[in-house]
Short mmCIF file of C-alpha atoms and ligand atoms in Angstrom, two decimals:
data_model
loop_
_atom_site.label_atom_id
_atom_site.label_comp_id
_atom_site.label_asym_id
_atom_site.label_seq_id
_atom_site.Cartn_x
_atom_site.Cartn_y
_atom_site.Cartn_z
CA MET A 1 70.87 31.42 -53.41
CA PRO A 2 69.02 30.93 -56.30
CA LEU A 3 66.70 28.41 -56.22
CA ILE A 4 67.83 27.04 -59.47
CA ASP A 5 71.18 26.62 -60.32
CA ARG A 6 71.27 29.26 -63.89
CA ASP A 7 71.32 32.81 -65.65
CA PRO A 8 69.92 35.61 -64.25
CA LEU A 9 67.87 37.81 -66.22
CA LEU A 10 70.02 41.09 -67.25
CA LEU A 11 67.50 43.93 -66.85
CA THR A 12 69.90 46.58 -66.65
CA PRO A 13 71.57 48.84 -69.47
CA GLY A 14 74.95 46.67 -70.56
CA PRO A 15 76.30 44.00 -70.17
CA LEU A 16 72.71 42.54 -70.83
CA THR A 17 71.39 39.59 -71.59
CA THR A 18 72.05 38.14 -75.04
CA THR A 19 71.86 34.65 -77.64
CA LEU A 20 73.45 31.48 -77.36
CA ARG A 21 73.90 32.35 -80.50
CA THR A 22 75.81 34.92 -79.13
CA LYS A 23 77.96 32.96 -76.55
CA GLN A 24 78.60 29.93 -78.99
CA ALA A 25 80.47 32.73 -81.64
CA MET A 26 82.63 33.51 -78.52
CA LEU A 27 84.00 29.13 -78.59
CA HIS A 28 86.04 29.25 -81.12
CA ASP A 29 90.00 31.00 -80.84
CA TRP A 30 91.77 33.22 -84.00
CA GLY A 31 95.04 35.03 -84.65
CA SER A 32 95.14 38.74 -84.39
CA TRP A 33 96.98 38.76 -88.19
CA ASP A 34 94.40 35.80 -89.42
CA ALA A 35 92.64 37.48 -92.59
CA ALA A 36 89.36 35.36 -92.11
CA PHE A 37 89.17 37.20 -88.42
CA ASN A 38 90.19 40.85 -89.98
CA ARG A 39 87.52 40.08 -92.44
CA ILE A 40 85.24 40.33 -90.07
CA THR A 41 86.32 43.03 -88.42
CA GLY A 42 85.71 44.80 -91.73
CA GLU A 43 81.99 43.59 -91.78
CA VAL A 44 81.24 44.62 -88.76
CA CYS A 45 82.24 47.76 -89.63
CA THR A 46 80.62 48.40 -93.01
CA GLN A 47 77.19 47.21 -91.16
CA LEU A 48 77.82 49.35 -88.80
CA VAL A 49 77.73 52.54 -90.63
CA GLU A 50 75.44 51.62 -93.13
CA ILE A 51 72.90 51.00 -89.48
CA VAL A 52 73.20 55.29 -89.58
CA HIS A 53 73.81 54.89 -94.01
CA GLY A 54 76.40 56.96 -93.97
CA ARG A 55 78.42 55.07 -96.35
CA ASP A 56 78.97 57.90 -98.58
CA THR A 57 79.90 60.22 -95.79
CA HIS A 58 81.60 58.17 -92.22
CA VAL A 59 83.86 55.44 -91.60
CA CYS A 60 83.18 53.18 -88.62
CA VAL A 61 87.10 52.91 -85.76
CA PRO A 62 86.76 50.44 -83.78
CA LEU A 63 87.87 50.60 -80.69
CA GLN A 64 89.29 48.30 -77.62
CA GLY A 65 87.50 48.83 -74.25
CA SER A 66 83.61 49.93 -72.76
CA GLY A 67 81.75 52.36 -74.38
CA SER A 68 83.83 55.61 -72.04
CA PHE A 69 86.81 54.44 -74.13
CA ALA A 70 85.47 54.96 -77.20
CA VAL A 71 84.23 58.23 -76.34
CA GLU A 72 87.27 59.56 -73.79
CA ALA A 73 88.73 58.29 -78.05
CA ALA A 74 85.69 60.47 -79.73
CA LEU A 75 86.45 63.58 -78.12
CA GLY A 76 90.84 63.79 -77.54
CA THR A 77 90.77 62.79 -81.44
CA LEU A 78 88.15 65.45 -83.23
CA VAL A 79 88.61 67.93 -80.49
CA PRO A 80 92.05 70.19 -81.22
CA ARG A 81 93.58 70.95 -77.60
CA GLU A 82 92.57 74.54 -78.91
CA GLY A 83 88.84 73.80 -78.97
CA LYS A 84 86.21 74.18 -76.99
CA VAL A 85 82.85 71.46 -76.34
CA LEU A 86 80.18 72.60 -75.15
CA VAL A 87 78.48 69.83 -72.87
CA PRO A 88 74.33 70.42 -71.95
CA ASN A 89 73.83 68.69 -69.28
CA GLN A 90 71.30 66.33 -68.21
CA GLY A 91 72.68 63.83 -66.62
CA ALA A 92 75.27 61.55 -65.57
CA TYR A 93 76.93 60.31 -68.91
CA CYS A 94 76.63 64.30 -70.17
CA ALA A 95 78.45 64.88 -66.68
CA ARG A 96 80.70 62.24 -67.77
CA ILE A 97 81.98 64.52 -71.09
CA LEU A 98 82.26 67.06 -68.92
CA LYS A 99 85.40 64.75 -66.47
CA ILE A 100 87.02 63.16 -69.57
CA LEU A 101 87.11 66.62 -71.46
CA GLY A 102 88.79 67.98 -67.37
CA VAL A 103 91.09 64.76 -67.57
CA ILE A 104 92.10 65.43 -71.43
CA GLY A 105 92.50 68.76 -71.12
CA ARG A 106 90.21 70.55 -73.88
CA ALA A 107 88.50 73.86 -72.88
CA ALA A 108 84.60 72.88 -71.83
CA VAL A 109 80.95 75.24 -71.00
CA GLU A 110 78.51 73.94 -69.24
CA LEU A 111 75.49 74.07 -70.27
CA PRO A 112 73.14 72.94 -66.82
CA LEU A 113 69.77 71.46 -67.55
CA ALA A 114 66.77 70.03 -65.98
CA GLU A 115 67.64 66.00 -66.04
CA HIS A 116 63.57 65.61 -66.40
CA GLU A 117 62.96 67.23 -69.34
CA PRO A 118 64.40 66.85 -73.38
CA MET A 119 67.43 68.56 -74.85
CA ASP A 120 65.94 72.26 -75.96
CA PRO A 121 67.92 72.88 -79.23
CA ALA A 122 66.88 76.88 -78.59
CA ALA A 123 69.42 77.04 -75.01
CA ILE A 124 71.82 75.02 -76.98
CA ASP A 125 71.56 77.69 -79.94
CA ALA A 126 71.07 80.13 -77.80
CA ALA A 127 74.57 79.05 -76.12
CA LEU A 128 76.83 78.58 -79.03
CA ALA A 129 75.07 82.45 -80.11
CA ALA A 130 76.90 83.47 -76.85
CA ASP A 131 80.03 82.51 -77.23
CA PRO A 132 81.35 82.20 -81.55
CA SER A 133 84.98 80.83 -80.32
CA ILE A 134 82.72 77.09 -78.95
CA THR A 135 84.12 74.99 -81.96
CA HIS A 136 81.72 71.16 -80.26
CA VAL A 137 79.51 69.87 -79.40
CA ALA A 138 79.19 67.14 -77.17
CA VAL A 139 75.27 66.05 -76.56
CA VAL A 140 73.77 62.31 -75.24
CA HIS A 141 71.11 61.05 -77.10
CA CYS A 142 69.01 58.68 -74.59
CA GLU A 143 70.47 59.85 -70.83
CA THR A 144 70.99 56.65 -69.71
CA GLY A 145 71.14 57.94 -66.15
CA THR A 146 67.40 58.38 -66.50
CA GLY A 147 66.41 57.45 -69.61
CA ILE A 148 64.85 60.38 -71.22
CA LEU A 149 65.79 61.06 -75.32
CA ASN A 150 66.00 63.71 -76.26
CA PRO A 151 65.16 65.01 -79.74
CA LEU A 152 68.88 64.31 -81.61
CA GLU A 153 67.61 66.03 -85.56
CA ALA A 154 66.27 69.26 -83.89
CA ILE A 155 70.13 69.39 -82.17
CA ALA A 156 71.99 68.34 -84.95
CA ARG A 157 70.27 71.45 -87.24
CA VAL A 158 70.87 74.09 -84.63
CA VAL A 159 75.03 73.12 -83.87
CA ALA A 160 75.21 72.22 -88.21
CA ALA A 161 73.92 75.93 -88.52
CA ARG A 162 75.95 77.35 -86.33
CA GLY A 163 78.79 76.77 -88.41
CA ARG A 164 79.85 73.86 -85.28
CA ALA A 165 81.09 69.90 -85.02
CA LEU A 166 78.97 67.55 -83.34
CA LEU A 167 80.06 64.74 -81.07
CA ILE A 168 77.24 62.22 -80.40
CA ASP A 169 76.75 60.10 -77.54
CA ALA A 170 74.46 57.43 -78.63
CA MET A 171 75.70 54.80 -76.43
CA SER A 172 72.57 53.29 -75.42
CA SER A 173 70.38 54.78 -78.49
CA PHE A 174 72.40 53.09 -81.39
CA GLY A 175 70.76 50.22 -83.68
CA ALA A 176 67.85 50.78 -81.62
CA ILE A 177 66.51 54.51 -82.26
CA GLU A 178 66.49 55.32 -85.68
CA ILE A 179 69.76 57.96 -87.02
CA ASP A 180 70.51 58.51 -89.77
CA ALA A 181 74.06 60.83 -91.10
CA ARG A 182 72.03 61.81 -94.73
CA ARG A 183 69.39 64.20 -92.22
CA ILE A 184 72.15 64.35 -89.13
CA PRO A 185 75.43 66.28 -89.92
CA PHE A 186 77.55 64.96 -87.02
CA ASP A 187 81.50 64.25 -86.92
CA ALA A 188 81.22 61.77 -84.83
CA LEU A 189 78.83 59.32 -83.22
CA VAL A 190 80.51 56.69 -80.45
CA ALA A 191 78.13 53.38 -78.89
CA ALA A 192 79.56 50.45 -77.87
CA SER A 193 79.10 46.17 -78.57
CA GLY A 194 77.56 45.68 -76.16
CA LYS A 195 74.02 47.95 -75.60
CA CYS A 196 71.23 47.46 -78.30
CA LEU A 197 73.05 45.28 -80.26
CA GLU A 198 73.41 42.73 -77.89
CA GLY A 199 76.89 41.86 -78.07
CA VAL A 200 78.88 41.01 -75.15
CA PRO A 201 81.11 44.15 -73.54
CA GLY A 202 85.06 44.74 -75.21
CA MET A 203 83.97 47.26 -78.22
CA GLY A 204 83.89 50.56 -78.32
CA PHE A 205 83.67 51.84 -82.03
CA VAL A 206 83.29 55.80 -83.00
CA ILE A 207 81.33 56.67 -86.71
CA ALA A 208 83.07 59.87 -88.03
CA ARG A 209 83.07 61.60 -90.41
CA ARG A 210 85.58 61.10 -92.70
CA GLU A 211 86.73 64.23 -93.53
CA ALA A 212 87.33 65.02 -90.12
CA LEU A 213 89.09 62.39 -88.78
CA ARG A 214 91.43 62.92 -91.66
CA ALA A 215 91.89 66.13 -90.30
CA SER A 216 92.20 64.84 -86.56
CA ALA A 217 95.99 63.26 -86.71
CA GLY A 218 98.17 65.09 -84.68
CA ASN A 219 95.47 66.71 -82.22
CA CYS A 220 95.13 62.82 -79.66
CA HIS A 221 97.09 63.16 -76.16
CA SER A 222 96.68 59.60 -76.62
CA LEU A 223 98.53 56.88 -78.50
CA ALA A 224 95.80 53.89 -77.50
CA LEU A 225 92.87 56.08 -78.00
CA ASP A 226 94.17 58.10 -80.99
CA LEU A 227 91.94 57.29 -83.63
CA HIS A 228 92.64 58.66 -86.38
CA ASP A 229 96.27 56.36 -85.70
CA GLN A 230 93.88 53.22 -85.38
CA TRP A 231 91.88 53.79 -88.39
CA THR A 232 94.72 55.10 -90.41
CA TYR A 233 96.12 51.35 -89.26
CA LEU A 234 93.27 49.87 -90.02
CA GLU A 235 92.81 51.25 -93.53
CA ARG A 236 96.55 50.32 -93.98
CA THR A 237 97.24 46.34 -92.90
CA THR A 238 93.02 45.67 -92.11
CA GLN A 239 94.38 44.61 -88.86
CA TRP A 240 93.61 46.15 -85.44
CA ARG A 241 96.59 48.53 -83.84
CA PHE A 242 96.89 46.87 -80.93
CA THR A 243 95.27 42.70 -79.10
CA PRO A 244 92.07 42.70 -80.98
CA PRO A 245 88.98 41.71 -78.46
CA THR A 246 88.95 38.85 -80.61
CA HIS A 247 85.98 37.27 -79.26
CA VAL A 248 83.82 40.13 -78.65
CA VAL A 249 84.12 41.12 -82.03
CA VAL A 250 83.47 37.39 -83.81
CA ALA A 251 80.43 37.54 -81.01
CA LEU A 252 78.83 41.46 -82.40
CA ALA A 253 79.41 40.35 -85.98
CA GLU A 254 76.57 37.23 -85.08
CA ALA A 255 75.22 39.29 -83.37
CA LEU A 256 74.36 41.45 -85.70
CA ALA A 257 73.03 38.85 -87.63
CA GLN A 258 70.52 38.07 -86.40
CA TYR A 259 69.75 42.10 -86.04
CA HIS A 260 69.24 41.95 -89.62
CA GLU A 261 67.35 38.49 -89.31
CA GLU A 262 64.98 40.73 -86.36
CA GLY A 263 64.07 43.25 -88.74
CA GLY A 264 67.03 45.23 -88.39
CA GLN A 265 66.39 49.38 -86.58
CA ALA A 266 63.22 49.27 -86.76
CA ALA A 267 62.59 45.94 -85.65
CA ARG A 268 64.45 46.10 -83.38
CA GLY A 269 63.12 48.86 -81.68
CA ALA A 270 59.82 47.88 -81.62
CA ARG A 271 60.60 45.19 -79.57
CA TYR A 272 61.69 47.42 -76.75
CA ALA A 273 59.12 49.70 -76.57
CA ALA A 274 56.98 46.94 -76.33
CA ASN A 275 59.28 45.69 -73.76
CA CYS A 276 59.24 48.99 -72.34
CA ARG A 277 54.99 49.19 -72.09
CA ARG A 278 54.79 46.21 -69.93
CA LEU A 279 57.24 47.17 -67.28
CA VAL A 280 55.85 50.48 -66.92
CA GLU A 281 52.34 49.02 -66.80
CA GLY A 282 53.22 46.59 -64.48
CA LEU A 283 54.90 47.76 -62.68
CA ARG A 284 51.92 50.43 -62.20
CA GLY A 285 50.36 48.13 -61.20
CA LEU A 286 52.24 47.54 -58.36
CA GLY A 287 52.15 51.13 -57.25
CA LEU A 288 55.68 52.32 -59.04
CA ARG A 289 55.73 55.83 -60.54
CA PRO A 290 58.08 56.67 -63.47
CA PHE A 291 60.41 59.60 -62.42
CA LEU A 292 59.78 60.72 -66.37
CA ALA A 293 56.58 62.12 -68.71
CA ALA A 294 55.61 59.46 -71.14
CA GLU A 295 56.30 61.54 -73.96
CA ALA A 296 60.18 61.89 -72.71
CA GLN A 297 60.89 57.87 -72.16
CA ALA A 298 63.24 56.27 -74.44
CA PRO A 299 62.56 52.02 -74.38
CA ILE A 300 65.83 51.80 -74.01
CA ILE A 301 65.93 51.85 -69.33
CA VAL A 302 63.18 53.04 -67.09
CA THR A 303 63.49 54.74 -63.79
CA PHE A 304 61.45 54.27 -61.22
CA HIS A 305 60.28 56.98 -58.13
CA ALA A 306 61.68 54.02 -55.05
CA PRO A 307 58.64 53.74 -52.70
CA VAL A 308 58.24 55.50 -49.90
CA HIS A 309 58.19 53.15 -47.50
CA PRO A 310 60.58 52.23 -43.97
CA ALA A 311 60.94 49.25 -45.50
CA TRP A 312 62.19 50.68 -48.20
CA HIS A 313 66.21 49.90 -48.46
CA PHE A 314 67.85 49.88 -52.64
CA PRO A 315 70.26 46.69 -51.46
CA THR A 316 67.46 44.22 -50.09
CA PHE A 317 65.11 44.58 -52.86
CA TYR A 318 68.18 44.41 -55.28
CA GLN A 319 69.16 41.60 -53.56
CA GLY A 320 65.24 39.73 -53.30
CA VAL A 321 64.90 40.50 -57.21
CA ARG A 322 68.21 38.49 -57.33
CA GLU A 323 67.00 35.99 -55.28
CA ARG A 324 64.11 35.66 -58.14
CA GLY A 325 66.28 35.20 -61.71
CA PHE A 326 66.32 39.57 -62.49
CA ILE A 327 69.21 41.67 -62.33
CA LEU A 328 67.81 44.77 -61.64
CA TYR A 329 70.12 48.68 -61.94
CA PRO A 330 70.20 50.82 -59.19
CA GLY A 331 69.37 54.50 -59.56
CA LYS A 332 71.55 57.66 -60.37
CA LEU A 333 69.78 60.19 -59.68
CA THR A 334 70.78 62.94 -56.26
CA GLN A 335 67.90 64.41 -55.23
CA VAL A 336 65.03 61.02 -55.22
CA GLU A 337 65.53 58.11 -54.56
CA THR A 338 65.17 55.67 -57.09
CA PHE A 339 65.55 52.72 -59.20
CA ARG A 340 66.55 51.79 -62.98
CA VAL A 341 65.32 48.43 -64.99
CA GLY A 342 66.42 47.97 -68.65
CA CYS A 343 64.10 47.37 -72.12
CA ILE A 344 66.86 46.55 -74.34
CA GLY A 345 69.16 43.38 -74.59
CA ALA A 346 67.91 39.93 -75.76
CA LEU A 347 64.16 40.06 -73.88
CA THR A 348 60.88 40.07 -75.21
CA PRO A 349 57.41 41.39 -73.03
CA PHE A 350 57.06 38.17 -72.36
CA ASP A 351 59.74 37.85 -69.95
CA ILE A 352 58.48 41.28 -68.29
CA ASP A 353 55.72 39.40 -66.82
CA PRO A 354 57.68 37.33 -64.83
CA VAL A 355 60.09 40.16 -63.71
CA VAL A 356 56.82 42.54 -62.40
CA GLN A 357 56.30 39.44 -60.79
CA ALA A 358 59.18 38.88 -58.77
CA ILE A 359 59.51 42.48 -58.42
CA GLY A 360 56.07 42.29 -56.51
CA ALA A 361 57.10 39.46 -54.63
CA THR A 362 59.81 40.70 -53.21
CA LEU A 363 57.89 44.65 -52.09
CA ARG A 364 55.87 42.69 -50.45
CA ALA A 365 58.69 39.83 -48.18
CA MET A 366 60.35 43.25 -47.87
CA GLY A 367 56.20 44.10 -46.07
CA ILE A 368 55.91 46.88 -48.07
CA PRO A 369 52.59 46.45 -49.82
CA THR A 370 51.83 46.79 -54.25
CA GLY A 371 48.76 48.41 -54.94
CA ALA A 372 47.52 50.15 -58.78
CA CYS A 373 49.50 53.50 -59.76
CA THR A 374 47.09 57.23 -58.84
CA GLU A 375 48.33 58.94 -61.19
C1 PLP B 1 76.63 53.41 -71.27
C2 PLP B 1 77.88 54.37 -71.65
C3 PLP B 1 78.56 54.81 -71.88
C4 PLP B 1 79.83 53.69 -71.30
O1 PLP B 1 79.69 53.61 -70.43
P1 PLP B 1 81.10 52.55 -70.17
O2 PLP B 1 79.82 52.17 -68.69
O3 PLP B 1 81.65 53.34 -70.51
O4 PLP B 1 80.62 51.00 -71.24
C5 PLP B 1 78.58 56.02 -72.22
N1 PLP B 1 77.31 56.93 -71.96
C6 PLP B 1 76.08 55.71 -72.19
C7 PLP B 1 74.67 57.90 -72.42
C8 PLP B 1 75.79 54.79 -72.01
O5 PLP B 1 74.72 54.54 -71.70
#
């Protein structure tokens, strides 16, 4: 048991720590037919499109559920049944896209890649050149499994030059890392309420190119995940098709207000970058080494090598840090023993120092020596 009863800080890629204002927004009940609620939905969607400067070309379709529901909806709606999707596979969330494509019966071509290197646009170009029957490319912008950042603009250019459509899982980057729809051609970009926008989990959204979405009627394998149907219903009635996650939507509206007050994407990205620097410096001081090279690292979540010591045991480590007030994340790599620490959420560098202290104290309590990294 922790010494005092308070919420732990979440150093995870979502759900994450939210502000009191965002939590307080959930203290009201809303009717799904109510004009005031539907106005909030509309305003949220307008702002989400504006974050990527997509007003002239794209629309936002919100969807009930976690981020993966929206990924599956985007793949199922925008890829026709006879389509074929190239998936550069660099980690856990790329693998999830491949799994979804298998389940929903869309042809997929995997491009296996190293998990510690940013995707090489030339490799994607070569794969597209080799198979003219590929219609779409699905990429993960920041692969949260490791924390790596991919060169989205260069990838988008290659995909567009080959005349294929791009689908982007920007779940863990949207709002914090710049994505400009005026320069980056894409048919769909998927993200969710409970990541860098610092809302609570429960709503995904797809920013879709209007013409691509318009042409997608009848593609979807599923009724609940049919984005075309969801979009046309919303357009016609201003209401969600099926029960909306009302509390999640109003919390996101409040989180977006704070996002703009903070200074939007540039300020949000800068705060996360400062958190990330402080975290890496602090844990290096304890002898813990990041898995990725600094230039490949997105300021979203950092994978660290576990200490090489017989007393290392992730569940014990997790529990020790938990008792000191912080929630970490397990590693997601199959080959190396790692753990992850998130840099996102309503946290500043001043919140990171106590995390470093808690990690150091936990390691020492486990009998694992801490000392500065020499590499
Ligand atoms: C969080 C995340 C998702 C969605 O995961 P859920 O568990 O469904 O919320 C998808 N892709 C990436 C890159 C993510 O970080």
